[in-house]
Amino acid sequence: MRNRDTRRATLLTAGLAATCLSALTLATGCAVPKPADASAAKDPLRQYTQHKLQWKRCDAKSPDALQCTTLKVPLDYSDPGGKTIDLAISRLKAGDAKERRGVLLLNPGGPGAPGLTLPTDPLMKFPAEVKRRYDLVGFDPRGAGRSAPVSCGLTAEEQSDHPYRAETFAKDVDRVRTIAEKCRTRAGDVLPHLTTRNSARDMDVIRAALGEKKISYLGISYGTYLGAVYTQMFPEHADRIVLDSATDPTRVYRGMFQDMAKAAEQAFTRWTRWAAERHATYALGDTPAEVRETYWKLIARADREPISFDGQTLTGADIRADNSTFFHLRTATEQIAALKKAAEGDNPAGGEDPAESGAPGQTEEPDDNYASVAWSVMCADTRTWSHDPEEYRREAIRDQARYPLYGDFAAAITPCAFWGQGSEPQTTIGNTVGALITQNEWDSQTPLFAGQALHRALRGSRMLTVVGGEGHGVLYAPDGNSCADKAATRYLTTGRLPDKDLTCRATSGQK
């Protein structure tokens, strides 16, 4: 994820009615706008689903084979004849027309991450069998990237994570209130419609505009929730669904943050054992308790006097803000050992602080599109956000004690406290659509127990767990797990889910 705030993502006021417009049908019980003519009565979205797409090379830097287009969709699906926005879509056509199965739609997570370049992303190693059978289709979700991008005008400070502190709580409340006010001022008419439900509707319009009766889908992280919502809203159009590193659909979104704190603590405990066994190499302590003490002394030292390390000046809170630190045992140990040496005055990897050296680009206004979309979606998707600052204070104090590593970050007050009620009720996930869920055992951003919760909700799914797997994301990575990759590829190419849940073992690259 791109900054500390969006790592918590990784994730409104009046607006959209509780409608369920499909690209081709209207779900039962939804309000239908009065049609202007007979064709609109049959299909109020026909002007979008029947749009002839004009494909061209995405830009001068993109591969020739990756083609892009734009597709108009309603801003407000309860008013199909009203204001529209343009979605940016990309396509890498299937390598074999005879073997072509259809479309594999891709989403990298977020919420708010652009996905236009995913079909040719060098970090996504799609196997030849998948590329032969599917058009790989990427898209920037509404509000993100090139799809009617929104900006709240947030500063770098406003995009940063802040832990709960009693002495700064009043200031933190003012900060998140300001973020919400900025977003209402800059993009208030659009924000109520930046929701996962509307992104799922967009996906179905994309499906229809591509001429497909069904779509297959690969979603990562938040993209698993988007995929689950799609299966709930459009089960008849869901083909082969792969959900990598899944979120708990009952914990959207504050609960997801707090689950990150729980998982980070579990990963930290595991790390202290690993580091203690290698005290001779890293000198962090020869028992887990000593390693833990070394770490917390380092944090306290950095909070008193920030550490100059690798071109940055880090406080203890800065070090703890990355809840992915203990994803990888060896990497974490090397990093903490290097920070300890830097705190002791030995900083061979150090150097000038960019802010002091006048490094180029440091004074530029940051791009806040990702953060703006993330908060918009997370605040609008659910009506469970509290609007009482004192409730956030109580939960932060509680989680700070339960999960010292990250609990005060995960439970801190957010802009959603001042956003207003979401435009639609949260989607309840519970269906029998077939899906393959893949999960690393030691992922503290989408923990194993979160993936298991989605597995229970998607009763037609199978789950593949990588025992010992570290990090966020399982499939088709450069150092990925061949066992998991083969299972996903088998499902995508044959349509057959495993007969039962599967277990793979972590490879050396994942460790």
Short mmCIF file of C-alpha atoms in Angstrom, two decimals:
data_model
loop_
_atom_site.label_atom_id
_atom_site.label_comp_id
_atom_site.label_asym_id
_atom_site.label_seq_id
_atom_site.Cartn_x
_atom_site.Cartn_y
_atom_site.Cartn_z
CA MET A 1 0.00 0.00 0.00
CA ARG A 2 1.13 3.50 -0.74
CA ASN A 3 1.31 5.23 2.62
CA ARG A 4 0.64 4.51 6.26
CA ASP A 5 -2.98 5.61 6.11
CA THR A 6 -3.78 3.45 3.11
CA ARG A 7 -2.19 0.42 4.78
CA ARG A 8 -5.18 0.56 7.14
CA ALA A 9 -7.28 0.49 4.12
CA THR A 10 -4.03 -2.49 3.07
CA LEU A 11 -10.21 0.25 2.96
CA LEU A 12 -21.99 9.58 3.38
CA THR A 13 -24.45 11.69 3.63
CA ALA A 14 -27.68 11.68 1.57
CA GLY A 15 -27.53 10.07 -1.83
CA LEU A 16 -28.00 6.76 -3.54
CA ALA A 17 -31.22 4.88 -2.86
CA ALA A 18 -30.97 1.19 -1.98
CA THR A 19 -31.25 0.06 -5.57
CA CYS A 20 -29.82 -3.09 -7.13
CA LEU A 21 -29.67 -2.33 -10.84
CA SER A 22 -27.99 -5.05 -12.86
CA ALA A 23 -26.47 -4.31 -16.22
CA LEU A 24 -29.29 -6.24 -17.89
CA THR A 25 -31.94 -6.79 -15.22
CA LEU A 26 -33.46 -5.17 -12.17
CA ALA A 27 -33.18 -7.14 -8.96
CA THR A 28 -36.37 -7.83 -7.06
CA GLY A 29 -37.59 -5.15 -4.71
CA CYS A 30 -35.60 -2.25 -6.15
CA ALA A 31 -37.02 1.14 -7.01
CA VAL A 32 -37.21 1.69 -10.77
CA PRO A 33 -37.11 5.23 -12.24
CA LYS A 34 -40.04 6.00 -14.52
CA PRO A 35 -38.89 5.13 -18.05
CA ALA A 36 -38.92 7.68 -20.83
CA ASP A 37 -39.70 5.06 -23.49
CA ALA A 38 -40.36 1.36 -24.01
CA SER A 39 -36.71 0.42 -24.58
CA ALA A 40 -35.71 2.12 -21.35
CA ALA A 41 -38.46 0.20 -19.58
CA LYS A 42 -36.94 -3.09 -20.78
CA ASP A 43 -33.38 -2.17 -19.89
CA PRO A 44 -32.62 1.19 -18.26
CA LEU A 45 -28.89 0.55 -18.69
CA ARG A 46 -28.99 -0.31 -22.38
CA GLN A 47 -27.19 2.88 -23.42
CA TYR A 48 -24.21 1.72 -21.34
CA THR A 49 -24.22 -2.03 -21.88
CA GLN A 50 -24.62 -1.73 -25.66
CA HIS A 51 -21.94 0.93 -26.04
CA LYS A 52 -19.45 0.11 -28.82
CA LEU A 53 -15.99 0.17 -27.28
CA GLN A 54 -13.16 1.88 -29.16
CA TRP A 55 -9.84 0.23 -28.29
CA LYS A 56 -6.43 1.85 -28.73
CA ARG A 57 -2.96 1.63 -27.24
CA CYS A 58 -3.09 2.79 -23.62
CA ASP A 59 -0.16 5.20 -23.82
CA ALA A 60 3.34 5.54 -25.21
CA LYS A 61 4.86 3.57 -22.31
CA SER A 62 2.48 0.62 -22.37
CA PRO A 63 3.04 -2.56 -24.40
CA ASP A 64 1.46 -2.51 -27.85
CA ALA A 65 -0.67 -5.53 -26.98
CA LEU A 66 -2.34 -3.76 -24.04
CA GLN A 67 -5.30 -1.83 -25.39
CA CYS A 68 -7.42 0.69 -23.51
CA THR A 69 -10.87 2.22 -23.83
CA THR A 70 -13.39 4.17 -21.79
CA LEU A 71 -16.91 3.19 -20.90
CA LYS A 72 -19.59 5.53 -19.60
CA VAL A 73 -21.56 4.40 -16.55
CA PRO A 74 -24.12 6.19 -14.38
CA LEU A 75 -22.72 8.08 -11.45
CA ASP A 76 -25.95 7.19 -9.61
CA TYR A 77 -27.45 3.84 -10.59
CA SER A 78 -30.84 4.89 -9.24
CA ASP A 79 -30.82 7.56 -11.97
CA PRO A 80 -29.47 5.88 -15.13
CA GLY A 81 -30.38 8.87 -17.26
CA GLY A 82 -28.50 11.32 -15.06
CA LYS A 83 -24.86 12.29 -14.71
CA THR A 84 -22.27 9.86 -16.08
CA ILE A 85 -18.61 9.12 -15.45
CA ASP A 86 -15.99 7.44 -17.64
CA LEU A 87 -14.36 4.18 -16.55
CA ALA A 88 -10.88 3.42 -17.87
CA ILE A 89 -10.58 -0.22 -19.02
CA SER A 90 -7.66 -2.20 -20.45
CA ARG A 91 -7.48 -5.52 -22.27
CA LEU A 92 -4.79 -8.01 -23.18
CA LYS A 93 -6.50 -10.33 -25.62
CA ALA A 94 -6.40 -14.10 -25.19
CA GLY A 95 -3.47 -15.72 -26.93
CA ASP A 96 -5.50 -18.43 -28.65
CA ALA A 97 -8.89 -17.60 -30.18
CA LYS A 98 -9.88 -21.28 -30.34
CA GLU A 99 -9.08 -21.93 -26.67
CA ARG A 100 -10.51 -18.61 -25.45
CA ARG A 101 -12.77 -19.04 -22.44
CA GLY A 102 -13.78 -15.42 -21.93
CA VAL A 103 -12.79 -12.50 -19.72
CA LEU A 104 -10.73 -12.54 -16.51
CA LEU A 105 -11.39 -9.24 -14.75
CA LEU A 106 -8.66 -8.11 -12.34
CA ASN A 107 -8.61 -5.92 -9.22
CA PRO A 108 -5.47 -5.22 -7.13
CA GLY A 109 -7.17 -4.10 -3.89
CA GLY A 110 -7.37 -0.84 -2.01
CA PRO A 111 -10.05 0.32 -1.94
CA GLY A 112 -8.93 2.87 -4.48
CA ALA A 113 -5.98 1.16 -6.13
CA PRO A 114 -5.92 1.58 -9.93
CA GLY A 115 -5.85 -1.65 -11.91
CA LEU A 116 -5.48 -0.50 -15.51
CA THR A 117 -1.97 -1.92 -15.96
CA LEU A 118 -2.54 -5.22 -14.16
CA PRO A 119 -2.79 -7.39 -17.32
CA THR A 120 0.86 -6.65 -18.13
CA ASP A 121 2.18 -5.85 -14.63
CA PRO A 122 5.64 -7.49 -14.33
CA LEU A 123 4.82 -8.46 -10.74
CA MET A 124 1.84 -10.54 -11.90
CA LYS A 125 3.22 -13.70 -13.51
CA PHE A 126 0.12 -15.05 -15.23
CA PRO A 127 0.81 -18.55 -16.57
CA ALA A 128 0.64 -19.19 -20.30
CA GLU A 129 -2.44 -21.42 -19.90
CA VAL A 130 -4.41 -18.54 -18.37
CA LYS A 131 -3.21 -16.02 -20.95
CA ARG A 132 -4.20 -18.33 -23.79
CA ARG A 133 -7.74 -18.78 -22.53
CA TYR A 134 -8.67 -15.36 -21.18
CA ASP A 135 -8.74 -11.76 -22.20
CA LEU A 136 -7.05 -10.20 -19.17
CA VAL A 137 -9.06 -7.08 -18.37
CA GLY A 138 -7.98 -4.38 -15.95
CA PHE A 139 -9.85 -1.28 -14.88
CA ASP A 140 -9.49 1.71 -12.63
CA PRO A 141 -12.44 1.64 -10.20
CA ARG A 142 -14.68 4.71 -10.15
CA GLY A 143 -12.89 7.70 -8.66
CA ALA A 144 -9.43 6.12 -9.00
CA GLY A 145 -6.63 6.48 -11.53
CA ARG A 146 -8.09 7.49 -14.87
CA SER A 147 -11.73 6.74 -13.97
CA ALA A 148 -13.09 10.19 -13.07
CA PRO A 149 -10.38 10.60 -10.41
CA VAL A 150 -11.29 12.41 -7.21
CA SER A 151 -9.09 14.46 -4.91
CA CYS A 152 -9.87 15.90 -1.51
CA GLY A 153 -6.74 18.06 -1.54
CA LEU A 154 -5.18 16.16 1.36
CA THR A 155 -1.72 17.03 2.58
CA ALA A 156 0.95 14.42 3.32
CA GLU A 157 0.21 14.84 7.02
CA GLU A 158 -3.48 14.21 6.43
CA GLN A 159 -2.66 11.03 4.51
CA SER A 160 -0.44 9.69 7.29
CA ASP A 161 -1.39 7.28 10.05
CA HIS A 162 -1.58 8.64 13.58
CA PRO A 163 -1.76 6.46 16.69
CA TYR A 164 -4.07 7.26 19.57
CA ARG A 165 -2.46 9.46 22.21
CA ALA A 166 -4.40 11.00 25.07
CA GLU A 167 -2.44 14.24 24.80
CA THR A 168 -3.09 14.63 21.04
CA PHE A 169 -6.62 13.24 20.83
CA ALA A 170 -8.35 16.60 20.49
CA LYS A 171 -5.95 17.54 17.68
CA ASP A 172 -6.55 14.18 15.99
CA VAL A 173 -10.32 14.70 16.13
CA ASP A 174 -9.89 18.09 14.45
CA ARG A 175 -7.60 16.56 11.81
CA VAL A 176 -10.01 13.84 10.72
CA ARG A 177 -12.93 16.27 10.82
CA THR A 178 -10.96 18.51 8.46
CA ILE A 179 -10.35 15.58 6.09
CA ALA A 180 -14.07 14.86 5.93
CA GLU A 181 -14.87 18.54 5.37
CA LYS A 182 -12.26 18.83 2.60
CA CYS A 183 -13.73 15.83 0.82
CA ARG A 184 -17.26 17.20 1.05
CA THR A 185 -16.08 20.55 -0.31
CA ARG A 186 -13.99 19.17 -3.18
CA ALA A 187 -16.07 16.19 -4.31
CA GLY A 188 -19.27 16.15 -2.32
CA ASP A 189 -21.61 15.35 -5.22
CA VAL A 190 -19.52 12.32 -6.24
CA LEU A 191 -18.55 10.82 -2.88
CA PRO A 192 -21.92 9.21 -2.02
CA HIS A 193 -21.58 7.07 -5.14
CA LEU A 194 -18.03 5.81 -4.56
CA THR A 195 -19.06 2.49 -3.04
CA THR A 196 -18.20 -1.16 -3.47
CA ARG A 197 -21.78 -1.89 -4.55
CA ASN A 198 -21.46 0.64 -7.36
CA SER A 199 -18.07 -0.76 -8.37
CA ALA A 200 -19.73 -4.19 -8.58
CA ARG A 201 -22.44 -2.65 -10.78
CA ASP A 202 -19.68 -1.13 -12.91
CA MET A 203 -18.13 -4.58 -13.27
CA ASP A 204 -21.40 -5.93 -14.57
CA VAL A 205 -21.73 -3.11 -17.09
CA ILE A 206 -18.16 -3.88 -18.22
CA ARG A 207 -19.16 -7.54 -18.60
CA ALA A 208 -22.16 -6.68 -20.75
CA ALA A 209 -20.30 -4.09 -22.85
CA LEU A 210 -17.67 -6.76 -23.60
CA GLY A 211 -20.43 -9.04 -24.83
CA GLU A 212 -19.97 -11.66 -22.13
CA LYS A 213 -22.75 -13.61 -20.40
CA LYS A 214 -20.44 -14.25 -17.45
CA ILE A 215 -17.10 -12.98 -16.19
CA SER A 216 -14.31 -14.66 -14.31
CA TYR A 217 -12.50 -12.59 -11.71
CA LEU A 218 -9.26 -12.39 -9.74
CA GLY A 219 -9.33 -9.98 -6.82
CA ILE A 220 -6.59 -9.35 -4.27
CA SER A 221 -6.99 -7.99 -0.71
CA TYR A 222 -9.91 -5.50 -0.78
CA GLY A 223 -10.54 -6.92 -4.24
CA THR A 224 -11.77 -10.09 -2.49
CA TYR A 225 -14.53 -8.08 -0.83
CA LEU A 226 -15.42 -6.45 -4.15
CA GLY A 227 -15.56 -9.91 -5.73
CA ALA A 228 -17.74 -11.24 -2.92
CA VAL A 229 -20.14 -8.32 -3.30
CA TYR A 230 -20.30 -9.01 -7.04
CA THR A 231 -21.21 -12.65 -6.43
CA GLN A 232 -23.92 -11.51 -4.03
CA MET A 233 -25.44 -8.97 -6.40
CA PHE A 234 -24.92 -10.80 -9.71
CA PRO A 235 -24.58 -14.53 -8.97
CA GLU A 236 -25.93 -15.45 -12.40
CA HIS A 237 -23.06 -13.60 -14.10
CA ALA A 238 -20.20 -14.95 -11.95
CA ASP A 239 -18.07 -17.58 -13.68
CA ARG A 240 -14.73 -18.59 -12.12
CA ILE A 241 -13.95 -16.47 -9.07
CA VAL A 242 -10.51 -16.38 -7.40
CA LEU A 243 -10.10 -14.37 -4.20
CA ASP A 244 -6.50 -13.91 -3.02
CA SER A 245 -5.81 -12.76 0.56
CA ALA A 246 -9.37 -12.33 1.68
CA THR A 247 -11.09 -9.92 4.03
CA ASP A 248 -13.82 -10.74 6.54
CA PRO A 249 -17.07 -9.37 5.03
CA THR A 250 -18.62 -9.00 8.48
CA ARG A 251 -15.84 -6.69 9.69
CA VAL A 252 -16.11 -3.89 7.12
CA TYR A 253 -14.11 -1.72 7.82
CA ARG A 254 -13.21 -0.70 11.34
CA GLY A 255 -13.18 -4.31 12.40
CA MET A 256 -10.71 -5.06 9.60
CA PHE A 257 -8.30 -2.49 11.01
CA GLN A 258 -8.60 -4.01 14.47
CA ASP A 259 -8.08 -7.49 13.05
CA MET A 260 -4.82 -6.21 11.54
CA ALA A 261 -3.69 -5.27 15.05
CA LYS A 262 -4.51 -8.73 16.38
CA ALA A 263 -2.68 -10.42 13.49
CA ALA A 264 0.33 -8.10 13.76
CA GLU A 265 0.68 -9.08 17.43
CA GLN A 266 0.59 -12.77 16.50
CA ALA A 267 3.25 -12.21 13.83
CA PHE A 268 5.38 -10.24 16.31
CA THR A 269 5.26 -13.05 18.86
CA ARG A 270 6.33 -15.53 16.20
CA TRP A 271 9.16 -13.22 15.16
CA THR A 272 10.57 -12.91 18.71
CA ARG A 273 11.02 -16.71 18.80
CA TRP A 274 12.72 -16.76 15.40
CA ALA A 275 15.06 -13.88 16.22
CA ALA A 276 15.99 -15.39 19.61
CA GLU A 277 17.11 -18.58 17.89
CA ARG A 278 19.50 -16.44 15.80
CA HIS A 279 20.89 -14.24 18.52
CA ALA A 280 24.44 -15.11 17.47
CA THR A 281 23.79 -13.49 14.09
CA TYR A 282 21.57 -10.52 14.96
CA ALA A 283 22.28 -9.83 18.66
CA LEU A 284 18.68 -8.99 19.55
CA GLY A 285 18.38 -11.34 22.53
CA ASP A 286 18.67 -15.07 23.10
CA THR A 287 15.14 -15.57 24.42
CA PRO A 288 11.82 -14.32 23.02
CA ALA A 289 11.37 -12.15 26.10
CA GLU A 290 14.78 -10.52 25.57
CA VAL A 291 14.02 -9.89 21.87
CA ARG A 292 10.72 -8.30 22.84
CA GLU A 293 12.49 -6.09 25.39
CA THR A 294 15.12 -5.07 22.83
CA TYR A 295 12.41 -4.04 20.37
CA TRP A 296 10.42 -1.97 22.84
CA LYS A 297 13.56 -0.27 24.14
CA LEU A 298 14.33 0.68 20.53
CA ILE A 299 10.84 2.11 20.11
CA ALA A 300 11.10 4.10 23.33
CA ARG A 301 14.52 5.39 22.29
CA ALA A 302 13.18 6.53 18.90
CA ASP A 303 10.22 8.27 20.53
CA ARG A 304 12.60 10.21 22.78
CA GLU A 305 15.10 10.95 20.03
CA PRO A 306 14.20 10.03 16.41
CA ILE A 307 16.62 7.74 14.63
CA SER A 308 18.30 8.79 11.40
CA PHE A 309 18.07 5.75 9.16
CA ASP A 310 18.31 5.24 5.41
CA GLY A 311 17.54 8.86 4.58
CA GLN A 312 14.67 9.15 7.04
CA THR A 313 14.17 10.38 10.57
CA LEU A 314 12.05 7.83 12.40
CA THR A 315 10.17 8.03 15.66
CA GLY A 316 9.00 4.94 17.47
CA ALA A 317 5.51 5.55 16.10
CA ASP A 318 6.97 5.76 12.57
CA ILE A 319 8.57 2.35 13.03
CA ARG A 320 5.39 0.78 14.37
CA ALA A 321 3.12 2.36 11.75
CA ASP A 322 3.99 -0.31 9.19
CA ASN A 323 1.87 -3.26 10.25
CA SER A 324 3.59 -5.41 7.63
CA THR A 325 7.01 -5.21 9.32
CA PHE A 326 6.81 -8.75 10.67
CA PHE A 327 5.43 -10.33 7.51
CA HIS A 328 8.82 -11.87 6.69
CA LEU A 329 10.93 -13.20 9.54
CA ARG A 330 14.39 -12.69 8.04
CA THR A 331 13.61 -9.28 6.53
CA ALA A 332 12.13 -8.06 9.80
CA THR A 333 15.10 -9.27 11.80
CA GLU A 334 17.59 -7.60 9.49
CA GLN A 335 15.60 -4.37 9.59
CA ILE A 336 15.29 -4.23 13.39
CA ALA A 337 18.98 -5.12 13.82
CA ALA A 338 19.94 -2.29 11.42
CA LEU A 339 17.69 0.17 13.26
CA LYS A 340 19.27 -0.85 16.55
CA LYS A 341 22.74 -0.16 15.12
CA ALA A 342 21.56 3.19 13.77
CA ALA A 343 20.22 4.14 17.20
CA GLU A 344 23.64 3.28 18.64
CA GLY A 345 25.33 5.57 16.12
CA ASP A 346 26.33 2.96 13.54
CA ASN A 347 24.35 3.85 10.39
CA PRO A 348 26.23 2.81 7.25
CA ALA A 349 22.97 2.89 5.27
CA GLY A 350 22.09 6.32 6.51
CA GLY A 351 22.74 9.66 4.94
CA GLU A 352 21.11 13.03 4.84
CA ASP A 353 17.46 13.44 5.64
CA PRO A 354 15.82 14.29 2.28
CA ALA A 355 13.91 17.11 3.92
CA GLU A 356 17.20 18.69 5.00
CA SER A 357 19.17 17.99 1.85
CA GLY A 358 16.71 19.63 -0.49
CA ALA A 359 16.02 16.44 -2.39
CA PRO A 360 13.86 17.10 -5.43
CA GLY A 361 10.12 16.58 -5.12
CA GLN A 362 9.92 16.90 -1.34
CA THR A 363 7.92 20.13 -1.45
CA GLU A 364 5.49 19.01 -4.14
CA GLU A 365 1.85 18.53 -3.29
CA PRO A 366 1.32 14.78 -2.80
CA ASP A 367 -1.06 12.80 -4.96
CA ASP A 368 -4.01 12.12 -2.68
CA ASN A 369 -6.22 10.19 -5.13
CA TYR A 370 -5.65 6.84 -3.44
CA ALA A 371 -6.33 8.14 0.06
CA SER A 372 -9.35 10.16 -1.10
CA VAL A 373 -10.97 7.14 -2.76
CA ALA A 374 -10.05 4.81 0.10
CA TRP A 375 -11.76 6.93 2.74
CA SER A 376 -14.71 7.62 0.47
CA VAL A 377 -15.39 3.92 -0.11
CA MET A 378 -14.73 2.84 3.45
CA CYS A 379 -16.91 5.55 4.94
CA ALA A 380 -19.78 5.08 2.48
CA ASP A 381 -19.87 1.28 2.32
CA THR A 382 -21.23 0.71 5.81
CA ARG A 383 -23.36 2.44 8.41
CA THR A 384 -21.48 0.92 11.34
CA TRP A 385 -19.01 3.79 11.84
CA SER A 386 -19.51 5.52 15.16
CA HIS A 387 -19.93 9.29 15.13
CA ASP A 388 -18.96 9.63 18.79
CA PRO A 389 -15.27 10.53 19.25
CA GLU A 390 -15.34 9.17 22.79
CA GLU A 391 -16.19 5.71 21.50
CA TYR A 392 -13.01 5.79 19.41
CA ARG A 393 -11.05 6.90 22.45
CA ARG A 394 -12.37 3.99 24.53
CA GLU A 395 -11.67 1.42 21.83
CA ALA A 396 -8.17 2.81 21.20
CA ILE A 397 -7.28 2.62 24.89
CA ARG A 398 -8.57 -0.95 25.01
CA ASP A 399 -6.73 -2.08 21.85
CA GLN A 400 -3.55 -0.27 22.82
CA ALA A 401 -3.42 -2.55 25.87
CA ARG A 402 -4.44 -5.71 24.00
CA TYR A 403 -2.27 -5.21 20.93
CA PRO A 404 0.63 -2.89 21.85
CA LEU A 405 2.35 -3.18 18.48
CA TYR A 406 -0.42 -1.68 16.34
CA GLY A 407 -3.63 -1.44 18.35
CA ASP A 408 -3.39 2.32 18.93
CA PHE A 409 -3.11 2.84 15.16
CA ALA A 410 -5.86 0.43 14.16
CA ALA A 411 -8.43 1.77 16.62
CA ALA A 412 -7.61 5.47 16.21
CA ILE A 413 -10.35 7.86 15.12
CA THR A 414 -10.90 8.15 11.35
CA PRO A 415 -12.57 10.63 8.98
CA CYS A 416 -15.57 8.27 8.86
CA ALA A 417 -16.56 9.61 12.27
CA PHE A 418 -17.62 12.81 10.48
CA TRP A 419 -18.61 11.47 7.09
CA GLY A 420 -22.28 10.84 7.71
CA GLN A 421 -24.34 7.75 7.04
CA GLY A 422 -23.47 5.56 4.08
CA SER A 423 -25.66 5.86 1.02
CA GLU A 424 -26.66 2.19 1.09
CA PRO A 425 -26.75 -0.50 3.75
CA GLN A 426 -23.72 -2.76 3.94
CA THR A 427 -23.92 -5.83 1.71
CA THR A 428 -24.51 -9.07 3.58
CA ILE A 429 -22.47 -11.84 1.98
CA GLY A 430 -23.98 -15.32 1.95
CA ASN A 431 -24.31 -17.36 -1.24
CA THR A 432 -23.30 -20.60 -2.94
CA VAL A 433 -21.37 -19.19 -5.89
CA GLY A 434 -18.22 -21.21 -6.54
CA ALA A 435 -14.93 -19.50 -5.64
CA LEU A 436 -11.34 -20.34 -4.74
CA ILE A 437 -9.93 -18.44 -1.74
CA THR A 438 -6.15 -18.42 -1.26
CA GLN A 439 -4.49 -17.31 1.95
CA ASN A 440 -1.05 -17.14 3.54
CA GLU A 441 -0.88 -18.33 7.13
CA TRP A 442 1.15 -15.31 8.28
CA ASP A 443 -0.47 -12.35 6.54
CA SER A 444 -1.18 -9.64 9.09
CA GLN A 445 -3.04 -7.36 6.66
CA THR A 446 -5.67 -9.89 5.66
CA PRO A 447 -5.24 -12.49 8.40
CA LEU A 448 -5.94 -16.18 7.99
CA PHE A 449 -8.98 -15.95 10.26
CA ALA A 450 -10.41 -13.24 7.96
CA GLY A 451 -10.08 -15.50 4.93
CA GLN A 452 -11.75 -18.30 6.85
CA ALA A 453 -14.68 -15.98 7.62
CA LEU A 454 -15.18 -15.22 3.91
CA HIS A 455 -14.94 -18.96 3.18
CA ARG A 456 -17.83 -19.57 5.60
CA ALA A 457 -19.91 -16.82 3.97
CA LEU A 458 -19.28 -18.11 0.44
CA ARG A 459 -20.68 -21.58 0.98
CA GLY A 460 -19.73 -22.75 -2.51
CA SER A 461 -16.07 -21.82 -2.06
CA ARG A 462 -12.95 -23.85 -1.41
CA MET A 463 -10.04 -22.50 0.59
CA LEU A 464 -6.34 -23.00 -0.08
CA THR A 465 -4.04 -22.19 2.86
CA VAL A 466 -0.30 -21.76 2.44
CA VAL A 467 1.09 -23.11 5.71
CA GLY A 468 4.07 -21.02 6.74
CA GLY A 469 3.31 -18.54 3.96
CA GLU A 470 4.36 -14.98 4.73
CA GLY A 471 3.33 -11.69 3.23
CA HIS A 472 0.28 -10.21 1.58
CA GLY A 473 -0.78 -11.92 -1.64
CA VAL A 474 -0.33 -15.53 -2.68
CA LEU A 475 -0.85 -15.99 -6.41
CA TYR A 476 1.30 -15.42 -9.48
CA ALA A 477 4.04 -13.51 -7.68
CA PRO A 478 7.67 -13.60 -8.90
CA ASP A 479 8.62 -15.65 -5.81
CA GLY A 480 5.18 -17.21 -5.45
CA ASN A 481 4.00 -20.63 -4.37
CA SER A 482 3.88 -23.10 -7.25
CA CYS A 483 1.43 -25.36 -5.43
CA ALA A 484 -1.07 -22.51 -4.99
CA ASP A 485 -0.47 -21.18 -8.50
CA LYS A 486 -1.16 -24.61 -10.02
CA ALA A 487 -4.41 -24.98 -8.07
CA ALA A 488 -5.64 -21.54 -9.17
CA THR A 489 -4.63 -22.17 -12.78
CA ARG A 490 -6.34 -25.58 -12.78
CA TYR A 491 -9.57 -23.95 -11.57
CA LEU A 492 -9.40 -21.07 -14.06
CA THR A 493 -8.68 -23.35 -17.01
CA THR A 494 -11.00 -26.27 -16.19
CA GLY A 495 -13.69 -24.69 -13.99
CA ARG A 496 -13.33 -27.50 -11.46
CA LEU A 497 -12.94 -26.48 -7.84
CA PRO A 498 -11.03 -28.86 -5.56
CA ASP A 499 -13.21 -31.50 -3.89
CA LYS A 500 -12.12 -30.19 -0.49
CA ASP A 501 -10.07 -27.40 1.05
CA LEU A 502 -6.36 -27.57 0.22
CA THR A 503 -3.08 -26.97 2.01
CA CYS A 504 0.19 -25.93 0.38
CA ARG A 505 3.57 -25.50 2.05
CA ALA A 506 5.47 -22.25 1.87
CA THR A 507 8.40 -22.16 -0.50
CA SER A 508 11.78 -20.67 0.36
CA GLY A 509 10.89 -17.49 -1.52
CA GLN A 510 7.80 -16.96 0.62
CA LYS A 511 9.82 -17.31 3.79
#
